[in-house]
Amino acid sequence: MTKKRHYGISAVIFLMFFLSLTLFSGSGINLSIFGAYPLLYLSLLTAFSGYSSLSRSAAAGLVCGIVLDSVTLGSYCFNAVCLMLLAVLGNLLAERVFNRNLKATVFLCLLISVIYYLFYWLIFIAFGLSFGSNLEYLLKFALPSSIYTALTVIPFYFIFKHFTKIKSEF
């Protein structure tokens, strides 16, 4: 039997990634609350990685990272490498360690966003600031933003769960 392709679902997923990378990442709509800023592309990538194959997760992470690096000044391919590795990590953890339920997905997104912020801090910020400024960045920006990013994975979890249900019916 041949697998039925769902072009409508693929188009919606592409549109979600496109909007999260362009409209909600930096220059478009500001979703910050008390200085915490969610990385919608990271929560979307976490939910996508939990329900897709390893190669698709890696490809989506790489493409998202390349798009972010192309518009970010001075990132030096950081996002491309980091998002690809985090997408692979998210896929492997979702398949082999965590269940595919809401609590596990929120925790996985929290874990992935903390790792992203720690890598970002270690590569770009840690050696240029004083101890107090580093601690302030980690506790006042990175940790609240990681929690906020983990909470924004909830609608994406239900969307991808619904897409998986539609794909399994055919």
PDB file of C-alpha atoms in Angstrom, residues 2-170:
ATOM      1  CA  THR A   2       1.110   3.524  -0.638  1.00  0.00           C
ATOM      2  CA  LYS A   3       1.097   6.256   1.930  1.00  0.00           C
ATOM      3  CA  LYS A   4      -1.345   9.058   1.331  1.00  0.00           C
ATOM      4  CA  ARG A   5       0.253  12.501   1.300  1.00  0.00           C
ATOM      5  CA  HIS A   6      -1.402  15.292   3.185  1.00  0.00           C
ATOM      6  CA  TYR A   7      -0.450  18.453   1.333  1.00  0.00           C
ATOM      7  CA  GLY A   8      -2.859  20.598   3.330  1.00  0.00           C
ATOM      8  CA  ILE A   9      -1.261  19.587   6.618  1.00  0.00           C
ATOM      9  CA  SER A  10       2.207  20.202   5.177  1.00  0.00           C
ATOM     10  CA  ALA A  11       1.130  23.651   3.999  1.00  0.00           C
ATOM     11  CA  VAL A  12      -0.268  24.540   7.431  1.00  0.00           C
ATOM     12  CA  ILE A  13       2.938  23.359   9.136  1.00  0.00           C
ATOM     13  CA  PHE A  14       5.027  25.421   6.705  1.00  0.00           C
ATOM     14  CA  LEU A  15       2.814  28.461   7.364  1.00  0.00           C
ATOM     15  CA  MET A  16       3.159  28.025  11.142  1.00  0.00           C
ATOM     16  CA  PHE A  17       6.952  27.853  10.891  1.00  0.00           C
ATOM     17  CA  PHE A  18       7.021  30.792   8.490  1.00  0.00           C
ATOM     18  CA  LEU A  19       4.910  32.978  10.765  1.00  0.00           C
ATOM     19  CA  SER A  20       6.827  31.991  13.896  1.00  0.00           C
ATOM     20  CA  LEU A  21      10.124  32.862  12.231  1.00  0.00           C
ATOM     21  CA  THR A  22       9.051  36.084  10.560  1.00  0.00           C
ATOM     22  CA  LEU A  23       6.128  37.645  12.366  1.00  0.00           C
ATOM     23  CA  PHE A  24       6.727  36.510  15.943  1.00  0.00           C
ATOM     24  CA  SER A  25      10.517  36.531  16.090  1.00  0.00           C
ATOM     25  CA  GLY A  26      11.842  39.961  16.810  1.00  0.00           C
ATOM     26  CA  SER A  27      10.461  42.521  14.418  1.00  0.00           C
ATOM     27  CA  GLY A  28       6.785  41.663  14.202  1.00  0.00           C
ATOM     28  CA  ILE A  29       4.366  41.087  17.020  1.00  0.00           C
ATOM     29  CA  ASN A  30       5.806  41.452  20.513  1.00  0.00           C
ATOM     30  CA  LEU A  31       4.663  38.720  22.903  1.00  0.00           C
ATOM     31  CA  SER A  32       6.883  39.651  25.835  1.00  0.00           C
ATOM     32  CA  ILE A  33       5.476  39.694  29.350  1.00  0.00           C
ATOM     33  CA  PHE A  34       7.519  41.408  32.088  1.00  0.00           C
ATOM     34  CA  GLY A  35      10.723  41.010  30.101  1.00  0.00           C
ATOM     35  CA  ALA A  36      10.217  37.313  29.305  1.00  0.00           C
ATOM     36  CA  TYR A  37      10.099  36.601  25.596  1.00  0.00           C
ATOM     37  CA  PRO A  38       8.897  33.265  24.190  1.00  0.00           C
ATOM     38  CA  LEU A  39      10.767  31.604  21.356  1.00  0.00           C
ATOM     39  CA  LEU A  40       7.754  30.428  19.374  1.00  0.00           C
ATOM     40  CA  TYR A  41       9.886  28.739  16.765  1.00  0.00           C
ATOM     41  CA  LEU A  42      11.483  26.647  19.524  1.00  0.00           C
ATOM     42  CA  SER A  43       8.158  25.560  20.986  1.00  0.00           C
ATOM     43  CA  LEU A  44       6.838  24.817  17.502  1.00  0.00           C
ATOM     44  CA  LEU A  45       9.990  22.859  16.687  1.00  0.00           C
ATOM     45  CA  THR A  46       9.655  20.859  19.914  1.00  0.00           C
ATOM     46  CA  ALA A  47       6.059  19.891  19.165  1.00  0.00           C
ATOM     47  CA  PHE A  48       6.941  19.111  15.545  1.00  0.00           C
ATOM     48  CA  SER A  49       9.900  16.958  16.578  1.00  0.00           C
ATOM     49  CA  GLY A  50       7.739  14.978  18.970  1.00  0.00           C
ATOM     50  CA  TYR A  51       5.392  13.866  16.200  1.00  0.00           C
ATOM     51  CA  SER A  52       7.640  13.538  13.147  1.00  0.00           C
ATOM     52  CA  SER A  53      10.592  11.455  12.043  1.00  0.00           C
ATOM     53  CA  LEU A  54      14.186  12.068  13.014  1.00  0.00           C
ATOM     54  CA  SER A  55      15.218  13.249   9.553  1.00  0.00           C
ATOM     55  CA  ARG A  56      12.294  15.660   9.260  1.00  0.00           C
ATOM     56  CA  SER A  57      13.020  17.029  12.716  1.00  0.00           C
ATOM     57  CA  ALA A  58      16.681  17.591  11.845  1.00  0.00           C
ATOM     58  CA  ALA A  59      15.759  19.220   8.531  1.00  0.00           C
ATOM     59  CA  ALA A  60      13.196  21.511  10.173  1.00  0.00           C
ATOM     60  CA  GLY A  61      15.699  22.517  12.855  1.00  0.00           C
ATOM     61  CA  LEU A  62      18.389  23.199  10.277  1.00  0.00           C
ATOM     62  CA  VAL A  63      16.081  25.275   8.055  1.00  0.00           C
ATOM     63  CA  CYS A  64      14.768  27.272  11.024  1.00  0.00           C
ATOM     64  CA  GLY A  65      18.313  27.910  12.171  1.00  0.00           C
ATOM     65  CA  ILE A  66      19.451  28.995   8.718  1.00  0.00           C
ATOM     66  CA  VAL A  67      16.530  31.411   8.443  1.00  0.00           C
ATOM     67  CA  LEU A  68      17.294  32.864  11.872  1.00  0.00           C
ATOM     68  CA  ASP A  69      21.008  33.145  11.119  1.00  0.00           C
ATOM     69  CA  SER A  70      20.277  34.932   7.872  1.00  0.00           C
ATOM     70  CA  VAL A  71      18.436  37.727   9.673  1.00  0.00           C
ATOM     71  CA  THR A  72      20.446  37.792  12.912  1.00  0.00           C
ATOM     72  CA  LEU A  73      23.572  39.873  13.061  1.00  0.00           C
ATOM     73  CA  GLY A  74      26.667  38.118  14.388  1.00  0.00           C
ATOM     74  CA  SER A  75      25.254  34.664  15.108  1.00  0.00           C
ATOM     75  CA  TYR A  76      27.841  32.789  12.997  1.00  0.00           C
ATOM     76  CA  CYS A  77      25.701  29.716  12.235  1.00  0.00           C
ATOM     77  CA  PHE A  78      24.861  29.277  15.915  1.00  0.00           C
ATOM     78  CA  ASN A  79      21.128  28.907  15.344  1.00  0.00           C
ATOM     79  CA  ALA A  80      21.517  26.459  12.450  1.00  0.00           C
ATOM     80  CA  VAL A  81      23.669  24.060  14.435  1.00  0.00           C
ATOM     81  CA  CYS A  82      21.896  24.537  17.751  1.00  0.00           C
ATOM     82  CA  LEU A  83      18.339  24.214  16.446  1.00  0.00           C
ATOM     83  CA  MET A  84      19.211  21.155  14.372  1.00  0.00           C
ATOM     84  CA  LEU A  85      20.784  19.438  17.388  1.00  0.00           C
ATOM     85  CA  LEU A  86      17.894  20.449  19.655  1.00  0.00           C
ATOM     86  CA  ALA A  87      15.342  19.161  17.144  1.00  0.00           C
ATOM     87  CA  VAL A  88      17.151  15.819  16.983  1.00  0.00           C
ATOM     88  CA  LEU A  89      17.383  15.741  20.777  1.00  0.00           C
ATOM     89  CA  GLY A  90      13.683  16.564  21.070  1.00  0.00           C
ATOM     90  CA  ASN A  91      12.766  13.793  18.646  1.00  0.00           C
ATOM     91  CA  LEU A  92      14.930  11.211  20.377  1.00  0.00           C
ATOM     92  CA  LEU A  93      13.678  12.145  23.844  1.00  0.00           C
ATOM     93  CA  ALA A  94      10.043  12.171  22.702  1.00  0.00           C
ATOM     94  CA  GLU A  95      10.389   8.731  21.122  1.00  0.00           C
ATOM     95  CA  ARG A  96      12.576   6.954  23.648  1.00  0.00           C
ATOM     96  CA  VAL A  97      12.314   8.671  27.032  1.00  0.00           C
ATOM     97  CA  PHE A  98       9.121  10.693  27.379  1.00  0.00           C
ATOM     98  CA  ASN A  99       5.558   9.778  26.590  1.00  0.00           C
ATOM     99  CA  ARG A 100       3.712  11.823  24.031  1.00  0.00           C
ATOM    100  CA  ASN A 101       1.412  13.599  26.431  1.00  0.00           C
ATOM    101  CA  LEU A 102       0.968  17.247  27.349  1.00  0.00           C
ATOM    102  CA  LYS A 103       3.023  17.273  30.560  1.00  0.00           C
ATOM    103  CA  ALA A 104       5.943  15.499  28.919  1.00  0.00           C
ATOM    104  CA  THR A 105       5.867  17.850  25.935  1.00  0.00           C
ATOM    105  CA  VAL A 106       5.820  20.942  28.157  1.00  0.00           C
ATOM    106  CA  PHE A 107       8.735  19.569  30.195  1.00  0.00           C
ATOM    107  CA  LEU A 108      10.609  18.655  27.015  1.00  0.00           C
ATOM    108  CA  CYS A 109      10.120  22.166  25.660  1.00  0.00           C
ATOM    109  CA  LEU A 110      11.315  23.612  28.973  1.00  0.00           C
ATOM    110  CA  LEU A 111      14.402  21.409  28.833  1.00  0.00           C
ATOM    111  CA  ILE A 112      15.150  22.319  25.214  1.00  0.00           C
ATOM    112  CA  SER A 113      14.663  26.044  25.775  1.00  0.00           C
ATOM    113  CA  VAL A 114      16.893  25.990  28.882  1.00  0.00           C
ATOM    114  CA  ILE A 115      19.596  24.217  26.862  1.00  0.00           C
ATOM    115  CA  TYR A 116      19.208  26.782  24.052  1.00  0.00           C
ATOM    116  CA  TYR A 117      19.538  29.732  26.422  1.00  0.00           C
ATOM    117  CA  LEU A 118      22.492  28.151  28.223  1.00  0.00           C
ATOM    118  CA  PHE A 119      24.338  27.571  24.933  1.00  0.00           C
ATOM    119  CA  TYR A 120      23.536  31.107  23.841  1.00  0.00           C
ATOM    120  CA  TRP A 121      24.747  32.482  27.158  1.00  0.00           C
ATOM    121  CA  LEU A 122      27.907  30.380  27.108  1.00  0.00           C
ATOM    122  CA  ILE A 123      28.895  31.311  23.558  1.00  0.00           C
ATOM    123  CA  PHE A 124      27.844  34.957  23.304  1.00  0.00           C
ATOM    124  CA  ILE A 125      27.417  36.452  26.779  1.00  0.00           C
ATOM    125  CA  ALA A 126      29.254  34.611  29.562  1.00  0.00           C
ATOM    126  CA  PHE A 127      32.766  35.902  29.029  1.00  0.00           C
ATOM    127  CA  GLY A 128      31.848  39.491  28.260  1.00  0.00           C
ATOM    128  CA  LEU A 129      29.911  40.417  31.394  1.00  0.00           C
ATOM    129  CA  SER A 130      30.543  40.468  35.113  1.00  0.00           C
ATOM    130  CA  PHE A 131      29.280  37.745  37.419  1.00  0.00           C
ATOM    131  CA  GLY A 132      26.338  39.859  38.565  1.00  0.00           C
ATOM    132  CA  SER A 133      25.294  40.694  35.019  1.00  0.00           C
ATOM    133  CA  ASN A 134      25.562  37.034  33.981  1.00  0.00           C
ATOM    134  CA  LEU A 135      23.435  35.970  36.917  1.00  0.00           C
ATOM    135  CA  GLU A 136      20.922  38.691  36.150  1.00  0.00           C
ATOM    136  CA  TYR A 137      20.675  37.548  32.514  1.00  0.00           C
ATOM    137  CA  LEU A 138      20.159  33.930  33.511  1.00  0.00           C
ATOM    138  CA  LEU A 139      17.649  34.546  36.307  1.00  0.00           C
ATOM    139  CA  LYS A 140      15.747  37.571  35.007  1.00  0.00           C
ATOM    140  CA  PHE A 141      15.644  36.789  31.298  1.00  0.00           C
ATOM    141  CA  ALA A 142      16.647  33.226  30.365  1.00  0.00           C
ATOM    142  CA  LEU A 143      14.723  31.308  33.039  1.00  0.00           C
ATOM    143  CA  PRO A 144      11.421  33.238  32.702  1.00  0.00           C
ATOM    144  CA  SER A 145      11.693  33.120  28.911  1.00  0.00           C
ATOM    145  CA  SER A 146      12.268  29.360  29.052  1.00  0.00           C
ATOM    146  CA  ILE A 147       9.176  28.886  31.195  1.00  0.00           C
ATOM    147  CA  TYR A 148       7.144  31.134  28.887  1.00  0.00           C
ATOM    148  CA  THR A 149       8.403  29.214  25.845  1.00  0.00           C
ATOM    149  CA  ALA A 150       7.429  25.933  27.510  1.00  0.00           C
ATOM    150  CA  LEU A 151       3.900  27.218  28.084  1.00  0.00           C
ATOM    151  CA  THR A 152       3.530  28.285  24.450  1.00  0.00           C
ATOM    152  CA  VAL A 153       4.049  24.682  23.310  1.00  0.00           C
ATOM    153  CA  ILE A 154       0.561  23.739  24.560  1.00  0.00           C
ATOM    154  CA  PRO A 155      -1.433  24.860  21.488  1.00  0.00           C
ATOM    155  CA  PHE A 156       1.180  23.383  19.142  1.00  0.00           C
ATOM    156  CA  TYR A 157       0.967  20.072  20.993  1.00  0.00           C
ATOM    157  CA  PHE A 158      -2.777  19.852  20.340  1.00  0.00           C
ATOM    158  CA  ILE A 159      -2.361  20.924  16.710  1.00  0.00           C
ATOM    159  CA  PHE A 160       0.227  18.234  15.967  1.00  0.00           C
ATOM    160  CA  LYS A 161      -1.739  15.637  17.915  1.00  0.00           C
ATOM    161  CA  HIS A 162      -4.744  16.441  15.720  1.00  0.00           C
ATOM    162  CA  PHE A 163      -2.616  16.246  12.558  1.00  0.00           C
ATOM    163  CA  THR A 164      -1.323  12.822  13.629  1.00  0.00           C
ATOM    164  CA  LYS A 165      -4.882  11.650  14.196  1.00  0.00           C
ATOM    165  CA  ILE A 166      -5.884  12.836  10.716  1.00  0.00           C
ATOM    166  CA  LYS A 167      -2.893  11.097   9.129  1.00  0.00           C
ATOM    167  CA  SER A 168      -3.611   7.831  10.940  1.00  0.00           C
ATOM    168  CA  GLU A 169      -7.217   7.726   9.732  1.00  0.00           C
ATOM    169  CA  PHE A 170      -6.158   7.328   6.123  1.00  0.00           C
TER     170      PHE A 170
END
